[in-house]
Amino acid sequence: MATSRRRVEFERRILAQHSRVSQSVSTFSDNDPQASLYKQYLQKCCQWPFYGAAFFHGSLATKTFRLPTQVKIHRKAHVPVNIAVNTSGFHLISLETNSVITSLSYDSVDWDASAEKHCVQLSRSDKTLHVQIKTRMAGLFSSLVSRMSEQYLQRSHGNTSTTTSTAHTQND
């Protein structure tokens, strides 16, 4: 949206919504039970590993995956998942059980995304993990992960030269 012609309208809508929410929040007092419940709810949400994530819907191809042995999922050809991407890494969430399958930091996993094949692959060099996820959003995933992993590595290591994570997009 930032580069589109509708940018001004988009910015105006965001600012108007922010103003509306800010005004309603400022009317809460410390003794307001509703405000206390909102705050407790947000504190609980902040504890989730996928808080603040962008979610990408996909299908985990079980023929091509290897997960840590403590992870249990049903053996079917494809398991519907969400890939949550935030500043701490990747989080695979089963849509069947609504549970986190695994969470991976950017410096612990190699990733590859192919927009043409609609595919995302996550793996570790020690071969304890290898997953392939089919998603139509592989190109968008790749763009977001490139930026997020760079921020993560700068925050973690102070620079990007000491990374063990690889990030690239195939254009087959």
PDB file of C-alpha atoms in Angstrom:
ATOM      1  CA  MET A   1       0.000   0.000   0.000  1.00  0.00           C
ATOM      2  CA  ALA A   2       2.887   2.358   0.691  1.00  0.00           C
ATOM      3  CA  THR A   3       3.721   2.574  -3.010  1.00  0.00           C
ATOM      4  CA  SER A   4       0.198   2.571  -4.391  1.00  0.00           C
ATOM      5  CA  ARG A   5      -1.755   5.570  -5.607  1.00  0.00           C
ATOM      6  CA  ARG A   6      -4.192   5.114  -2.740  1.00  0.00           C
ATOM      7  CA  ARG A   7      -1.457   5.699  -0.174  1.00  0.00           C
ATOM      8  CA  VAL A   8      -2.910   9.001   1.048  1.00  0.00           C
ATOM      9  CA  GLU A   9      -6.340   7.443   1.576  1.00  0.00           C
ATOM     10  CA  PHE A  10      -4.790   4.441   3.317  1.00  0.00           C
ATOM     11  CA  GLU A  11      -2.751   6.689   5.663  1.00  0.00           C
ATOM     12  CA  ARG A  12      -5.820   8.820   6.406  1.00  0.00           C
ATOM     13  CA  ARG A  13      -7.842   5.733   7.365  1.00  0.00           C
ATOM     14  CA  ILE A  14      -5.078   4.433   9.643  1.00  0.00           C
ATOM     15  CA  LEU A  15      -4.713   7.802  11.385  1.00  0.00           C
ATOM     16  CA  ALA A  16      -8.490   8.139  11.836  1.00  0.00           C
ATOM     17  CA  GLN A  17      -8.730   4.645  13.314  1.00  0.00           C
ATOM     18  CA  HIS A  18      -5.748   5.296  15.600  1.00  0.00           C
ATOM     19  CA  SER A  19      -7.339   8.527  16.800  1.00  0.00           C
ATOM     20  CA  ARG A  20     -10.656   6.772  17.494  1.00  0.00           C
ATOM     21  CA  VAL A  21      -9.007   3.970  19.473  1.00  0.00           C
ATOM     22  CA  SER A  22      -6.739   6.373  21.366  1.00  0.00           C
ATOM     23  CA  GLN A  23      -9.719   8.460  22.448  1.00  0.00           C
ATOM     24  CA  SER A  24     -11.693   5.446  23.652  1.00  0.00           C
ATOM     25  CA  VAL A  25      -8.702   4.058  25.574  1.00  0.00           C
ATOM     26  CA  SER A  26      -7.967   7.422  27.186  1.00  0.00           C
ATOM     27  CA  THR A  27     -11.458   7.444  28.735  1.00  0.00           C
ATOM     28  CA  PHE A  28     -10.672   4.280  30.746  1.00  0.00           C
ATOM     29  CA  SER A  29      -9.745   4.869  34.348  1.00  0.00           C
ATOM     30  CA  ASP A  30      -7.495   2.663  36.458  1.00  0.00           C
ATOM     31  CA  ASN A  31     -10.565   1.498  38.367  1.00  0.00           C
ATOM     32  CA  ASP A  32     -12.528   0.553  35.237  1.00  0.00           C
ATOM     33  CA  PRO A  33     -13.117  -3.229  35.236  1.00  0.00           C
ATOM     34  CA  GLN A  34     -13.444  -3.304  31.431  1.00  0.00           C
ATOM     35  CA  ALA A  35     -10.057  -1.611  31.018  1.00  0.00           C
ATOM     36  CA  SER A  36      -8.542  -4.090  33.457  1.00  0.00           C
ATOM     37  CA  LEU A  37      -9.920  -7.001  31.416  1.00  0.00           C
ATOM     38  CA  TYR A  38      -8.564  -5.527  28.159  1.00  0.00           C
ATOM     39  CA  LYS A  39      -5.152  -5.137  29.751  1.00  0.00           C
ATOM     40  CA  GLN A  40      -5.166  -8.706  31.116  1.00  0.00           C
ATOM     41  CA  TYR A  41      -6.213 -10.028  27.706  1.00  0.00           C
ATOM     42  CA  LEU A  42      -3.391  -8.171  25.936  1.00  0.00           C
ATOM     43  CA  GLN A  43      -0.856  -9.335  28.528  1.00  0.00           C
ATOM     44  CA  LYS A  44      -1.954 -12.931  27.885  1.00  0.00           C
ATOM     45  CA  CYS A  45      -1.708 -12.467  24.107  1.00  0.00           C
ATOM     46  CA  CYS A  46       1.815 -11.041  24.424  1.00  0.00           C
ATOM     47  CA  GLN A  47       2.943 -14.325  26.002  1.00  0.00           C
ATOM     48  CA  TRP A  48       2.133 -16.360  22.888  1.00  0.00           C
ATOM     49  CA  PRO A  49       5.229 -17.106  20.779  1.00  0.00           C
ATOM     50  CA  PHE A  50       3.383 -16.045  17.623  1.00  0.00           C
ATOM     51  CA  TYR A  51       2.216 -12.670  19.011  1.00  0.00           C
ATOM     52  CA  GLY A  52       2.496  -9.954  16.369  1.00  0.00           C
ATOM     53  CA  ALA A  53       2.951 -12.479  13.565  1.00  0.00           C
ATOM     54  CA  ALA A  54       1.815 -12.463   9.975  1.00  0.00           C
ATOM     55  CA  PHE A  55       0.041 -15.742   9.187  1.00  0.00           C
ATOM     56  CA  PHE A  56       0.412 -17.693   5.972  1.00  0.00           C
ATOM     57  CA  HIS A  57      -1.992 -20.539   5.287  1.00  0.00           C
ATOM     58  CA  GLY A  58      -0.508 -23.673   3.829  1.00  0.00           C
ATOM     59  CA  SER A  59      -0.395 -27.438   3.728  1.00  0.00           C
ATOM     60  CA  LEU A  60       2.399 -29.431   5.361  1.00  0.00           C
ATOM     61  CA  ALA A  61       3.456 -32.220   3.001  1.00  0.00           C
ATOM     62  CA  THR A  62       3.971 -35.156   5.358  1.00  0.00           C
ATOM     63  CA  LYS A  63       5.884 -37.240   2.793  1.00  0.00           C
ATOM     64  CA  THR A  64       8.728 -34.759   2.892  1.00  0.00           C
ATOM     65  CA  PHE A  65       8.931 -33.853   6.537  1.00  0.00           C
ATOM     66  CA  ARG A  66      11.059 -34.717   9.510  1.00  0.00           C
ATOM     67  CA  LEU A  67      10.171 -33.143  12.848  1.00  0.00           C
ATOM     68  CA  PRO A  68      11.628 -33.609  16.326  1.00  0.00           C
ATOM     69  CA  THR A  69      10.408 -36.891  17.831  1.00  0.00           C
ATOM     70  CA  GLN A  70       8.373 -35.178  20.571  1.00  0.00           C
ATOM     71  CA  VAL A  71       6.125 -33.581  17.941  1.00  0.00           C
ATOM     72  CA  LYS A  72       3.070 -35.709  17.203  1.00  0.00           C
ATOM     73  CA  ILE A  73       0.794 -35.020  14.240  1.00  0.00           C
ATOM     74  CA  HIS A  74      -1.572 -37.238  12.313  1.00  0.00           C
ATOM     75  CA  ARG A  75      -0.002 -39.022   9.341  1.00  0.00           C
ATOM     76  CA  LYS A  76      -1.947 -37.847   6.306  1.00  0.00           C
ATOM     77  CA  ALA A  77      -0.749 -36.752   2.901  1.00  0.00           C
ATOM     78  CA  HIS A  78      -1.181 -33.069   3.833  1.00  0.00           C
ATOM     79  CA  VAL A  79      -1.814 -31.367   7.163  1.00  0.00           C
ATOM     80  CA  PRO A  80      -3.359 -27.860   7.014  1.00  0.00           C
ATOM     81  CA  VAL A  81      -1.130 -25.385   8.851  1.00  0.00           C
ATOM     82  CA  ASN A  82      -0.495 -21.728   9.402  1.00  0.00           C
ATOM     83  CA  ILE A  83       3.062 -20.453   9.292  1.00  0.00           C
ATOM     84  CA  ALA A  84       3.303 -17.539  11.710  1.00  0.00           C
ATOM     85  CA  VAL A  85       6.221 -15.212  11.018  1.00  0.00           C
ATOM     86  CA  ASN A  86       7.266 -12.573  13.536  1.00  0.00           C
ATOM     87  CA  THR A  87      10.427 -10.950  14.848  1.00  0.00           C
ATOM     88  CA  SER A  88      11.428 -14.071  16.793  1.00  0.00           C
ATOM     89  CA  GLY A  89      11.096 -16.597  13.943  1.00  0.00           C
ATOM     90  CA  PHE A  90       8.754 -19.170  12.403  1.00  0.00           C
ATOM     91  CA  HIS A  91       5.912 -20.949  14.163  1.00  0.00           C
ATOM     92  CA  LEU A  92       4.072 -23.875  12.539  1.00  0.00           C
ATOM     93  CA  ILE A  93       0.513 -24.160  13.835  1.00  0.00           C
ATOM     94  CA  SER A  94      -1.731 -27.137  13.093  1.00  0.00           C
ATOM     95  CA  LEU A  95      -5.175 -26.032  11.973  1.00  0.00           C
ATOM     96  CA  GLU A  96      -6.575 -29.440  12.943  1.00  0.00           C
ATOM     97  CA  THR A  97      -5.526 -29.270  16.588  1.00  0.00           C
ATOM     98  CA  ASN A  98      -4.996 -25.489  16.952  1.00  0.00           C
ATOM     99  CA  SER A  99      -1.633 -26.191  18.537  1.00  0.00           C
ATOM    100  CA  VAL A 100       1.916 -25.077  17.813  1.00  0.00           C
ATOM    101  CA  ILE A 101       3.772 -27.882  16.033  1.00  0.00           C
ATOM    102  CA  THR A 102       7.154 -26.216  16.401  1.00  0.00           C
ATOM    103  CA  SER A 103       8.743 -22.769  16.785  1.00  0.00           C
ATOM    104  CA  LEU A 104      12.070 -21.942  15.170  1.00  0.00           C
ATOM    105  CA  SER A 105      14.309 -18.907  15.528  1.00  0.00           C
ATOM    106  CA  TYR A 106      15.883 -17.411  12.416  1.00  0.00           C
ATOM    107  CA  ASP A 107      19.395 -18.423  13.446  1.00  0.00           C
ATOM    108  CA  SER A 108      18.438 -22.076  13.998  1.00  0.00           C
ATOM    109  CA  VAL A 109      16.912 -22.867  10.621  1.00  0.00           C
ATOM    110  CA  ASP A 110      17.600 -22.562   6.899  1.00  0.00           C
ATOM    111  CA  TRP A 111      14.691 -21.588   4.720  1.00  0.00           C
ATOM    112  CA  ASP A 112      13.867 -21.478   1.061  1.00  0.00           C
ATOM    113  CA  ALA A 113      10.767 -20.191  -0.712  1.00  0.00           C
ATOM    114  CA  SER A 114       9.749 -20.658  -4.330  1.00  0.00           C
ATOM    115  CA  ALA A 115       6.963 -18.396  -5.562  1.00  0.00           C
ATOM    116  CA  GLU A 116       6.611 -20.378  -8.798  1.00  0.00           C
ATOM    117  CA  LYS A 117       6.258 -23.727  -7.021  1.00  0.00           C
ATOM    118  CA  HIS A 118       4.165 -22.227  -4.185  1.00  0.00           C
ATOM    119  CA  CYS A 119       6.487 -23.910  -1.713  1.00  0.00           C
ATOM    120  CA  VAL A 120       8.321 -23.056   1.526  1.00  0.00           C
ATOM    121  CA  GLN A 121      11.003 -25.344   2.957  1.00  0.00           C
ATOM    122  CA  LEU A 122      12.424 -25.139   6.471  1.00  0.00           C
ATOM    123  CA  SER A 123      15.358 -27.302   7.552  1.00  0.00           C
ATOM    124  CA  ARG A 124      18.229 -27.585   9.974  1.00  0.00           C
ATOM    125  CA  SER A 125      21.743 -28.499   8.927  1.00  0.00           C
ATOM    126  CA  ASP A 126      21.858 -31.258  11.589  1.00  0.00           C
ATOM    127  CA  LYS A 127      18.911 -32.912   9.766  1.00  0.00           C
ATOM    128  CA  THR A 128      16.667 -32.934  12.870  1.00  0.00           C
ATOM    129  CA  LEU A 129      14.089 -30.951  10.954  1.00  0.00           C
ATOM    130  CA  HIS A 130      12.932 -30.770   7.361  1.00  0.00           C
ATOM    131  CA  VAL A 131       9.473 -29.573   6.340  1.00  0.00           C
ATOM    132  CA  GLN A 132       7.930 -28.602   3.038  1.00  0.00           C
ATOM    133  CA  ILE A 133       4.826 -26.433   3.075  1.00  0.00           C
ATOM    134  CA  LYS A 134       2.698 -25.706   0.026  1.00  0.00           C
ATOM    135  CA  THR A 135       1.362 -22.145   0.078  1.00  0.00           C
ATOM    136  CA  ARG A 136       0.271 -19.713  -2.600  1.00  0.00           C
ATOM    137  CA  MET A 137       1.843 -16.980  -0.502  1.00  0.00           C
ATOM    138  CA  ALA A 138       5.455 -18.214  -0.852  1.00  0.00           C
ATOM    139  CA  GLY A 139       6.610 -15.013  -2.570  1.00  0.00           C
ATOM    140  CA  LEU A 140       5.138 -12.764   0.109  1.00  0.00           C
ATOM    141  CA  PHE A 141       6.512 -15.132   2.778  1.00  0.00           C
ATOM    142  CA  SER A 142       9.987 -14.800   1.287  1.00  0.00           C
ATOM    143  CA  SER A 143       9.875 -10.992   1.263  1.00  0.00           C
ATOM    144  CA  LEU A 144       8.693 -10.781   4.850  1.00  0.00           C
ATOM    145  CA  VAL A 145      11.137 -13.388   6.171  1.00  0.00           C
ATOM    146  CA  SER A 146      14.059 -11.653   4.451  1.00  0.00           C
ATOM    147  CA  ARG A 147      13.299  -8.468   6.351  1.00  0.00           C
ATOM    148  CA  MET A 148      12.389 -10.111   9.651  1.00  0.00           C
ATOM    149  CA  SER A 149      15.421 -12.411   9.727  1.00  0.00           C
ATOM    150  CA  GLU A 150      17.715  -9.478   8.991  1.00  0.00           C
ATOM    151  CA  GLN A 151      16.211  -7.516  11.905  1.00  0.00           C
ATOM    152  CA  TYR A 152      16.417 -10.564  14.177  1.00  0.00           C
ATOM    153  CA  LEU A 153      20.057 -11.196  13.354  1.00  0.00           C
ATOM    154  CA  GLN A 154      21.000  -7.539  13.785  1.00  0.00           C
ATOM    155  CA  ARG A 155      19.277  -7.529  17.167  1.00  0.00           C
ATOM    156  CA  SER A 156      20.791 -10.870  18.235  1.00  0.00           C
ATOM    157  CA  HIS A 157      24.309 -10.548  16.894  1.00  0.00           C
ATOM    158  CA  GLY A 158      24.763  -6.844  16.322  1.00  0.00           C
ATOM    159  CA  ASN A 159      25.308  -7.477  12.588  1.00  0.00           C
ATOM    160  CA  THR A 160      24.341  -9.922   9.841  1.00  0.00           C
ATOM    161  CA  SER A 161      27.791 -11.317   9.092  1.00  0.00           C
ATOM    162  CA  THR A 162      27.641 -14.052  11.768  1.00  0.00           C
ATOM    163  CA  THR A 163      24.433 -15.674  10.574  1.00  0.00           C
ATOM    164  CA  THR A 164      23.895 -19.408  10.252  1.00  0.00           C
ATOM    165  CA  SER A 165      20.544 -18.862   8.591  1.00  0.00           C
ATOM    166  CA  THR A 166      20.167 -18.724   4.846  1.00  0.00           C
ATOM    167  CA  ALA A 167      17.462 -16.823   3.114  1.00  0.00           C
ATOM    168  CA  HIS A 168      16.802 -16.864  -0.593  1.00  0.00           C
ATOM    169  CA  THR A 169      14.077 -17.232  -3.161  1.00  0.00           C
ATOM    170  CA  GLN A 170      14.281 -19.662  -6.027  1.00  0.00           C
ATOM    171  CA  ASN A 171      12.981 -18.612  -9.401  1.00  0.00           C
ATOM    172  CA  ASP A 172      12.831 -21.954 -11.183  1.00  0.00           C
TER     173      ASP A 172
END
